[in-house]
Amino acid sequence: MNRISTVFSLSLIAAAALITGCAGPQGASSGSPYKTLDGKAPLIIGHRGLPGLYPEEVIAGYQAAIAAGTDALEMDLMSSSDGVLFVCHNPFLSDTTDVADHPEFASRKKARTVDGVAVPPDWYISDFTAAELKTLRVKQPIAIRSHQYDGKYPLATFQEVIDLAKATRAANPASKLLVYPETKNPIFQRLLGVPLEEKLLAMINKEGWNSFDAPIIVQSFEPESLKMMRRLGLKTRAVQLMDGDGINFKNGTLTYNSPDTAKPYSWLQHGDPRTFAAMATPEGLAEIKTYADGIGPWKVYIVSAQGVDAAGNPVKSLSQASNMAPTSLVADAHRLGLFVHPFTFRDEAARLTATYNGDPKAEYKVFFDAGVDGVFTDFSGTGKAALAEWLAAQKAR
């Protein structure tokens, strides 16, 4: 496998800047009110459908996200044992389906290590055929969210989401609805004999979508997955995701204590000491530019949070912390021609810093001010409303 080099020359960065332009976001120089790379409105990306209300990654949730005005349907890809791509966040099934209620599948429960993390015994998608997976029903994995739709919907296939997007676009010729799949745990799945990349590329080709302007963006936390697809002939837009596992509220720095969120699994395999933080440097961004068109950072890379109590000890939760000044990540990415889609925006008060005073729309506006090109959100309606308010305020100035 190709590995990311740890050192890049300043000349490479300078050359990339010259190619893409050094004047900052195009919107800033074109008269557009938007501060995005292309001067267009930032995308509201329906993260796993509309999981603020529906279970994750079910067709009804994607339909609701479309009705709420989402610009893109985002999903994680997993493979059945017979090579059918399903949309599901984890390779195991107990947290999002009723698999534990199916005695016929009891014997398939097993322990595995996923991307360096030992997972307690569970049921894995890769051990089930597509027909068997369709007998399961999906549930909401987050306790504080609505459970009114638990048990009502089957797992969805990637093809079903594609068909929904195509039908939506056909019914409204002005629609620019995108499909935004992630190759999830791709090395783990390949080692199990159910690789994602070839199947995904074949489906993209079948739809006639293998071009830069096609209504699809491919994403992954694993650079080797994106690089492999490029070698196989992928021509669509691609996004390198960037993770972390927490925030040190003493100083606002990101923490990287869990193997699966600290670094891509390929780096862990090869003993690479770096974390995802290396991708946020000018050198890391320059390398990403060689195989991807954008980055999808955890939003803390752009605006982190900090807080201490009266004794000088770090606070215990995000809601007790306050925003720090934005980093230069968006500007650094834009200088290289990379768009920026941070994740994940949510309405719950516990997910918001004290700076936002309980208003989730206030968070979006901070990021629109920072010039992001899109946002992954569990609540597409909130994202669209925040964008409308932000735009009205820009025009009123």
Short mmCIF file of C-alpha atoms in Angstrom, two decimals:
data_model
loop_
_atom_site.label_atom_id
_atom_site.label_comp_id
_atom_site.label_asym_id
_atom_site.label_seq_id
_atom_site.Cartn_x
_atom_site.Cartn_y
_atom_site.Cartn_z
CA MET A 1 0.00 0.00 0.00
CA ASN A 2 1.08 3.58 -0.60
CA ARG A 3 1.61 5.47 2.64
CA ILE A 4 1.42 9.19 3.30
CA SER A 5 4.89 10.71 3.46
CA THR A 6 5.72 12.59 6.63
CA VAL A 7 7.52 15.43 4.87
CA PHE A 8 6.54 17.55 1.88
CA SER A 9 8.55 20.38 0.45
CA LEU A 10 7.40 23.96 0.68
CA SER A 11 7.63 24.11 -3.08
CA LEU A 12 4.84 21.52 -3.41
CA ILE A 13 2.56 23.59 -1.21
CA ALA A 14 3.45 26.78 -3.06
CA ALA A 15 2.84 25.14 -6.43
CA ALA A 16 -0.56 23.89 -5.35
CA ALA A 17 -1.45 27.36 -4.12
CA LEU A 18 -0.42 28.89 -7.42
CA ILE A 19 -2.53 26.41 -9.33
CA THR A 20 -5.66 26.95 -7.27
CA GLY A 21 -5.23 30.66 -6.55
CA CYS A 22 -3.97 32.40 -3.46
CA ALA A 23 -6.70 34.97 -2.95
CA GLY A 24 -8.66 32.80 -0.51
CA PRO A 25 -12.27 31.59 -0.97
CA GLN A 26 -13.62 32.40 -4.40
CA GLY A 27 -16.79 33.77 -2.83
CA ALA A 28 -14.78 36.50 -1.16
CA SER A 29 -13.57 37.85 -4.51
CA SER A 30 -16.66 37.24 -6.65
CA GLY A 31 -19.13 39.35 -4.70
CA SER A 32 -21.01 36.28 -3.47
CA PRO A 33 -22.29 36.51 0.11
CA TYR A 34 -20.98 33.00 0.68
CA LYS A 35 -17.45 32.44 1.91
CA THR A 36 -17.14 29.01 0.31
CA LEU A 37 -14.46 27.82 -2.09
CA ASP A 38 -16.74 28.18 -5.14
CA GLY A 39 -18.86 31.09 -3.90
CA LYS A 40 -21.97 28.88 -3.80
CA ALA A 41 -24.18 28.10 -0.83
CA PRO A 42 -22.73 25.55 1.58
CA LEU A 43 -24.30 22.11 1.30
CA ILE A 44 -26.66 20.84 3.97
CA ILE A 45 -25.68 17.17 4.07
CA GLY A 46 -28.27 14.79 5.53
CA HIS A 47 -26.01 12.70 7.78
CA ARG A 48 -27.44 9.15 7.78
CA GLY A 49 -30.79 10.53 6.60
CA LEU A 50 -32.70 12.41 9.29
CA PRO A 51 -31.55 10.54 12.42
CA GLY A 52 -32.69 13.30 14.73
CA LEU A 53 -36.18 11.83 14.25
CA TYR A 54 -35.93 8.53 12.35
CA PRO A 55 -33.60 5.59 12.88
CA GLU A 56 -30.34 5.99 11.02
CA GLU A 57 -30.02 5.19 7.32
CA VAL A 58 -33.54 4.02 6.53
CA ILE A 59 -35.35 5.05 3.35
CA ALA A 60 -38.06 6.87 5.32
CA GLY A 61 -35.36 8.93 7.02
CA TYR A 62 -33.78 9.82 3.69
CA GLN A 63 -37.20 10.80 2.34
CA ALA A 64 -37.73 13.02 5.38
CA ALA A 65 -34.32 14.61 4.87
CA ILE A 66 -35.25 15.40 1.26
CA ALA A 67 -38.51 16.95 2.45
CA ALA A 68 -36.51 19.04 4.95
CA GLY A 69 -34.43 20.43 2.10
CA THR A 70 -31.21 18.45 2.36
CA ASP A 71 -28.70 18.79 -0.46
CA ALA A 72 -27.11 15.37 -0.05
CA LEU A 73 -27.98 11.92 1.25
CA GLU A 74 -25.06 10.66 3.34
CA MET A 75 -24.53 7.02 4.27
CA ASP A 76 -22.03 4.41 5.47
CA LEU A 77 -21.45 1.36 3.31
CA MET A 78 -21.27 -2.20 4.61
CA SER A 79 -21.35 -5.44 2.64
CA SER A 80 -23.48 -8.53 3.11
CA SER A 81 -21.84 -11.94 2.80
CA ASP A 82 -23.07 -12.14 -0.80
CA GLY A 83 -21.64 -8.77 -1.79
CA VAL A 84 -24.68 -6.48 -1.58
CA LEU A 85 -23.88 -3.02 -0.25
CA PHE A 86 -26.10 -1.94 2.65
CA VAL A 87 -26.19 1.42 4.41
CA CYS A 88 -25.39 1.05 8.10
CA HIS A 89 -23.04 2.91 10.41
CA ASN A 90 -21.35 -0.03 12.13
CA PRO A 91 -20.23 -3.45 10.88
CA PHE A 92 -22.17 -4.97 13.79
CA LEU A 93 -25.93 -4.96 14.14
CA SER A 94 -27.09 -4.98 17.77
CA ASP A 95 -27.15 -1.22 18.31
CA THR A 96 -29.28 -0.35 15.25
CA THR A 97 -31.41 -3.46 14.57
CA ASP A 98 -33.54 -6.07 16.32
CA VAL A 99 -31.10 -8.89 15.45
CA ALA A 100 -30.99 -9.98 19.12
CA ASP A 101 -34.71 -10.79 18.88
CA HIS A 102 -34.12 -13.34 16.09
CA PRO A 103 -33.35 -16.74 17.65
CA GLU A 104 -32.48 -18.13 14.23
CA PHE A 105 -29.40 -15.92 14.22
CA ALA A 106 -28.27 -16.49 17.82
CA SER A 107 -25.36 -18.73 16.83
CA ARG A 108 -23.79 -16.03 14.65
CA LYS A 109 -22.89 -13.79 17.56
CA LYS A 110 -19.12 -13.49 17.84
CA ALA A 111 -16.32 -11.26 19.10
CA ARG A 112 -14.08 -9.48 16.62
CA THR A 113 -11.46 -6.75 16.53
CA VAL A 114 -12.47 -3.86 14.29
CA ASP A 115 -9.77 -1.40 13.22
CA GLY A 116 -7.70 -2.14 16.31
CA VAL A 117 -10.58 -2.15 18.81
CA ALA A 118 -11.80 -5.35 20.46
CA VAL A 119 -15.59 -5.42 20.14
CA PRO A 120 -17.70 -7.54 22.53
CA PRO A 121 -19.64 -10.40 20.92
CA ASP A 122 -22.11 -9.11 18.36
CA TRP A 123 -23.68 -9.91 15.01
CA TYR A 124 -21.84 -8.71 11.90
CA ILE A 125 -23.40 -7.66 8.61
CA SER A 126 -20.74 -9.58 6.70
CA ASP A 127 -22.02 -12.86 8.19
CA PHE A 128 -25.53 -12.40 6.74
CA THR A 129 -26.88 -12.64 3.22
CA ALA A 130 -28.80 -9.73 1.80
CA ALA A 131 -32.05 -11.68 2.13
CA GLU A 132 -31.35 -12.38 5.80
CA LEU A 133 -30.51 -8.74 6.50
CA LYS A 134 -33.82 -7.69 5.00
CA THR A 135 -35.66 -9.67 7.71
CA LEU A 136 -34.25 -7.35 10.40
CA ARG A 137 -35.86 -4.10 11.51
CA VAL A 138 -34.00 -0.92 12.40
CA LYS A 139 -34.09 1.02 15.68
CA GLN A 140 -32.83 4.36 16.97
CA PRO A 141 -29.43 3.86 18.67
CA ILE A 142 -29.47 7.13 20.66
CA ALA A 143 -31.51 6.86 23.86
CA ILE A 144 -32.61 10.51 24.10
CA ARG A 145 -34.00 10.64 20.55
CA SER A 146 -37.43 9.60 19.31
CA HIS A 147 -38.08 5.87 19.21
CA GLN A 148 -41.51 6.11 17.59
CA TYR A 149 -40.25 4.44 14.41
CA ASP A 150 -38.31 1.60 16.02
CA GLY A 151 -39.07 -1.75 14.40
CA LYS A 152 -40.93 -0.26 11.44
CA TYR A 153 -38.30 -0.21 8.69
CA PRO A 154 -35.85 -2.68 7.14
CA LEU A 155 -32.19 -2.07 6.51
CA ALA A 156 -31.74 -0.20 3.24
CA THR A 157 -29.39 -1.12 0.43
CA PHE A 158 -27.18 1.42 -1.25
CA GLN A 159 -29.03 0.79 -4.51
CA GLU A 160 -32.30 1.79 -2.85
CA VAL A 161 -30.78 5.12 -1.81
CA ILE A 162 -29.44 5.66 -5.32
CA ASP A 163 -32.90 4.92 -6.74
CA LEU A 164 -34.48 7.39 -4.31
CA ALA A 165 -32.03 10.10 -5.32
CA LYS A 166 -32.60 9.43 -9.02
CA ALA A 167 -36.38 9.53 -8.60
CA THR A 168 -36.13 12.79 -6.66
CA ARG A 169 -33.99 14.39 -9.34
CA ALA A 170 -36.27 13.10 -12.11
CA ALA A 171 -39.35 14.53 -10.40
CA ASN A 172 -37.65 17.91 -10.01
CA PRO A 173 -35.28 18.73 -12.88
CA ALA A 174 -33.88 21.64 -10.85
CA SER A 175 -32.81 19.31 -8.04
CA LYS A 176 -29.09 18.87 -7.49
CA LEU A 177 -29.50 16.22 -4.80
CA LEU A 178 -26.27 14.32 -4.17
CA VAL A 179 -25.47 10.85 -2.87
CA TYR A 180 -22.57 10.84 -0.40
CA PRO A 181 -21.39 7.29 0.47
CA GLU A 182 -18.58 6.42 2.89
CA THR A 183 -16.46 3.31 2.63
CA LYS A 184 -16.67 2.31 6.29
CA ASN A 185 -14.03 0.08 7.92
CA PRO A 186 -12.88 -0.81 4.39
CA ILE A 187 -9.73 -2.72 5.35
CA PHE A 188 -11.65 -4.74 7.95
CA GLN A 189 -14.27 -5.64 5.37
CA ARG A 190 -11.68 -6.51 2.73
CA LEU A 191 -9.92 -8.86 5.16
CA LEU A 192 -13.29 -10.59 5.71
CA GLY A 193 -13.59 -11.17 1.97
CA VAL A 194 -16.28 -8.56 1.27
CA PRO A 195 -14.34 -5.61 -0.20
CA LEU A 196 -16.20 -2.36 -0.82
CA GLU A 197 -14.18 -0.43 -3.37
CA GLU A 198 -14.64 -2.55 -6.48
CA LYS A 199 -18.35 -2.98 -5.82
CA LEU A 200 -18.89 0.73 -5.20
CA LEU A 201 -17.01 1.70 -8.35
CA ALA A 202 -18.99 -0.81 -10.39
CA MET A 203 -22.26 0.69 -9.13
CA ILE A 204 -21.04 4.22 -9.89
CA ASN A 205 -20.11 3.17 -13.41
CA LYS A 206 -23.45 1.44 -13.90
CA GLU A 207 -25.26 4.67 -13.07
CA GLY A 208 -23.07 6.67 -15.47
CA TRP A 209 -21.86 8.70 -12.51
CA ASN A 210 -18.09 8.28 -12.81
CA SER A 211 -17.24 11.92 -13.45
CA PHE A 212 -16.27 14.94 -11.39
CA ASP A 213 -19.63 16.65 -11.90
CA ALA A 214 -21.73 13.53 -11.19
CA PRO A 215 -24.26 13.70 -8.32
CA ILE A 216 -22.06 11.70 -5.97
CA ILE A 217 -19.19 12.36 -3.56
CA VAL A 218 -17.21 9.43 -2.16
CA GLN A 219 -15.75 9.73 1.35
CA SER A 220 -13.63 7.70 3.73
CA PHE A 221 -11.56 8.00 6.89
CA GLU A 222 -9.17 5.55 5.23
CA PRO A 223 -6.85 7.21 2.69
CA GLU A 224 -5.89 3.83 1.24
CA SER A 225 -9.52 3.22 0.28
CA LEU A 226 -9.70 6.50 -1.63
CA LYS A 227 -6.31 5.95 -3.25
CA MET A 228 -7.31 2.43 -4.30
CA MET A 229 -10.46 3.72 -5.95
CA ARG A 230 -8.45 6.36 -7.78
CA ARG A 231 -6.16 3.62 -9.09
CA LEU A 232 -9.23 1.64 -10.15
CA GLY A 233 -10.49 4.63 -12.13
CA LEU A 234 -12.69 6.67 -9.78
CA LYS A 235 -13.24 10.15 -11.24
CA THR A 236 -15.91 11.51 -8.87
CA ARG A 237 -15.24 14.02 -6.14
CA ALA A 238 -13.71 12.41 -3.06
CA VAL A 239 -13.39 13.51 0.56
CA GLN A 240 -10.83 12.56 3.19
CA LEU A 241 -12.48 12.41 6.61
CA MET A 242 -10.55 13.39 9.75
CA ASP A 243 -11.42 12.07 13.21
CA GLY A 244 -10.49 12.32 16.88
CA ASP A 245 -12.04 11.01 20.09
CA GLY A 246 -12.37 13.96 22.43
CA ILE A 247 -11.33 17.42 23.57
CA ASN A 248 -8.94 18.38 26.34
CA PHE A 249 -11.00 21.24 27.75
CA LYS A 250 -7.99 22.57 29.63
CA ASN A 251 -6.52 23.90 26.39
CA GLY A 252 -8.98 22.93 23.66
CA THR A 253 -6.70 20.42 21.94
CA LEU A 254 -8.10 17.26 20.39
CA THR A 255 -7.38 13.89 21.99
CA TYR A 256 -6.53 10.66 20.17
CA ASN A 257 -6.79 7.84 22.68
CA SER A 258 -8.83 5.22 20.82
CA PRO A 259 -7.18 3.34 17.93
CA ASP A 260 -10.21 3.54 15.65
CA THR A 261 -10.57 7.33 15.90
CA ALA A 262 -6.91 8.28 16.38
CA LYS A 263 -5.69 7.43 12.89
CA PRO A 264 -6.58 5.55 9.70
CA TYR A 265 -6.32 1.80 10.19
CA SER A 266 -3.64 1.57 7.49
CA TRP A 267 -1.43 3.84 9.62
CA LEU A 268 -2.05 1.63 12.65
CA GLN A 269 -1.17 -1.46 10.60
CA HIS A 270 2.13 0.05 9.55
CA GLY A 271 3.09 1.44 12.96
CA ASP A 272 2.80 5.03 11.78
CA PRO A 273 3.03 7.21 14.93
CA ARG A 274 0.95 10.05 13.50
CA THR A 275 -2.70 10.76 14.23
CA PHE A 276 -5.40 12.40 12.12
CA ALA A 277 -3.96 15.72 13.34
CA ALA A 278 -1.21 15.33 10.73
CA MET A 279 -3.83 15.69 8.01
CA ALA A 280 -4.79 19.15 9.26
CA THR A 281 -1.32 20.58 8.64
CA PRO A 282 -0.37 22.32 5.37
CA GLU A 283 1.77 19.29 4.51
CA GLY A 284 -1.05 16.88 5.23
CA LEU A 285 -3.52 18.90 3.20
CA ALA A 286 -1.10 18.98 0.27
CA GLU A 287 -0.93 15.17 0.32
CA ILE A 288 -4.72 14.89 0.51
CA LYS A 289 -4.94 17.10 -2.56
CA THR A 290 -3.14 14.40 -4.57
CA TYR A 291 -6.06 11.96 -4.24
CA ALA A 292 -9.09 13.89 -2.92
CA ASP A 293 -11.04 17.06 -3.62
CA GLY A 294 -12.15 17.95 -0.11
CA ILE A 295 -11.83 17.20 3.58
CA GLY A 296 -14.45 16.20 6.11
CA PRO A 297 -12.98 17.14 9.48
CA TRP A 298 -14.57 16.70 12.87
CA LYS A 299 -15.81 20.23 13.48
CA VAL A 300 -13.47 20.69 16.46
CA TYR A 301 -10.60 21.00 13.98
CA ILE A 302 -12.21 24.29 12.91
CA VAL A 303 -13.74 25.59 16.15
CA SER A 304 -12.67 23.88 19.37
CA ALA A 305 -13.90 24.50 22.92
CA GLN A 306 -12.25 25.29 26.22
CA GLY A 307 -13.36 25.64 29.81
CA VAL A 308 -12.13 25.32 33.38
CA ASP A 309 -13.94 25.45 36.69
CA ALA A 310 -13.19 27.78 39.62
CA ALA A 311 -10.35 25.52 40.73
CA GLY A 312 -8.74 25.61 37.31
CA ASN A 313 -9.75 22.05 36.44
CA PRO A 314 -11.08 21.30 32.95
CA VAL A 315 -14.87 21.15 32.70
CA LYS A 316 -16.50 17.78 32.25
CA SER A 317 -18.73 18.33 29.22
CA LEU A 318 -18.98 20.24 25.97
CA SER A 319 -21.99 22.20 27.17
CA GLN A 320 -19.86 23.68 29.97
CA ALA A 321 -17.13 24.85 27.58
CA SER A 322 -16.95 27.91 25.34
CA ASN A 323 -15.80 28.38 21.77
CA MET A 324 -12.21 29.12 20.95
CA ALA A 325 -11.24 31.26 17.96
CA PRO A 326 -11.50 29.42 14.62
CA THR A 327 -8.33 27.78 13.34
CA SER A 328 -6.85 28.40 9.91
CA LEU A 329 -7.94 24.98 8.59
CA VAL A 330 -10.66 26.24 6.24
CA ALA A 331 -8.39 28.90 4.76
CA ASP A 332 -5.49 26.44 4.48
CA ALA A 333 -7.70 23.92 2.66
CA HIS A 334 -9.20 26.54 0.37
CA ARG A 335 -5.74 27.79 -0.64
CA LEU A 336 -5.07 24.30 -1.99
CA GLY A 337 -8.45 24.06 -3.72
CA LEU A 338 -9.92 21.63 -1.17
CA PHE A 339 -13.51 22.12 -0.04
CA VAL A 340 -14.41 21.59 3.63
CA HIS A 341 -17.41 19.64 5.00
CA PRO A 342 -17.20 19.34 8.82
CA PHE A 343 -19.21 16.86 10.91
CA THR A 344 -21.58 16.43 12.77
CA PHE A 345 -24.12 19.14 13.66
CA ARG A 346 -26.86 18.19 16.11
CA ASP A 347 -29.70 19.97 17.91
CA GLU A 348 -29.35 18.50 21.40
CA ALA A 349 -28.16 20.96 24.05
CA ALA A 350 -25.54 18.49 25.31
CA ARG A 351 -23.90 18.67 21.85
CA LEU A 352 -23.58 22.47 21.94
CA THR A 353 -21.04 24.66 23.70
CA ALA A 354 -22.16 27.30 26.17
CA THR A 355 -21.34 29.91 23.51
CA TYR A 356 -24.49 28.95 21.59
CA ASN A 357 -26.82 29.36 24.57
CA GLY A 358 -28.86 26.32 23.55
CA ASP A 359 -29.47 27.51 19.97
CA PRO A 360 -28.25 24.93 17.43
CA LYS A 361 -28.64 27.40 14.56
CA ALA A 362 -26.04 29.64 16.17
CA GLU A 363 -23.45 26.90 15.72
CA TYR A 364 -24.06 26.60 11.98
CA LYS A 365 -23.68 30.36 11.60
CA VAL A 366 -20.24 30.33 13.20
CA PHE A 367 -19.14 27.74 10.67
CA PHE A 368 -20.76 29.56 7.74
CA ASP A 369 -18.78 32.62 8.88
CA ALA A 370 -15.65 30.45 8.79
CA GLY A 371 -16.32 29.65 5.13
CA VAL A 372 -17.15 25.94 5.26
CA ASP A 373 -18.50 24.46 2.03
CA GLY A 374 -21.03 22.18 3.67
CA VAL A 375 -22.05 20.61 6.97
CA PHE A 376 -22.96 17.08 7.95
CA THR A 377 -26.11 17.32 10.06
CA ASP A 378 -28.54 15.00 11.84
CA PHE A 379 -31.19 17.72 11.51
CA SER A 380 -31.36 18.98 7.92
CA GLY A 381 -34.27 21.30 8.65
CA THR A 382 -32.29 23.12 11.32
CA GLY A 383 -29.34 23.44 8.96
CA LYS A 384 -31.48 24.90 6.17
CA ALA A 385 -33.14 27.37 8.55
CA ALA A 386 -29.77 28.46 9.94
CA LEU A 387 -28.42 29.01 6.42
CA ALA A 388 -31.44 31.11 5.48
CA GLU A 389 -31.02 33.27 8.58
CA TRP A 390 -27.28 33.60 8.01
CA LEU A 391 -27.81 34.65 4.38
CA ALA A 392 -30.46 37.21 5.35
CA ALA A 393 -28.04 38.71 7.85
CA GLN A 394 -25.30 38.91 5.21
CA LYS A 395 -27.59 40.70 2.80
CA ALA A 396 -28.72 43.11 5.48
CA ARG A 397 -25.18 44.33 6.12
#
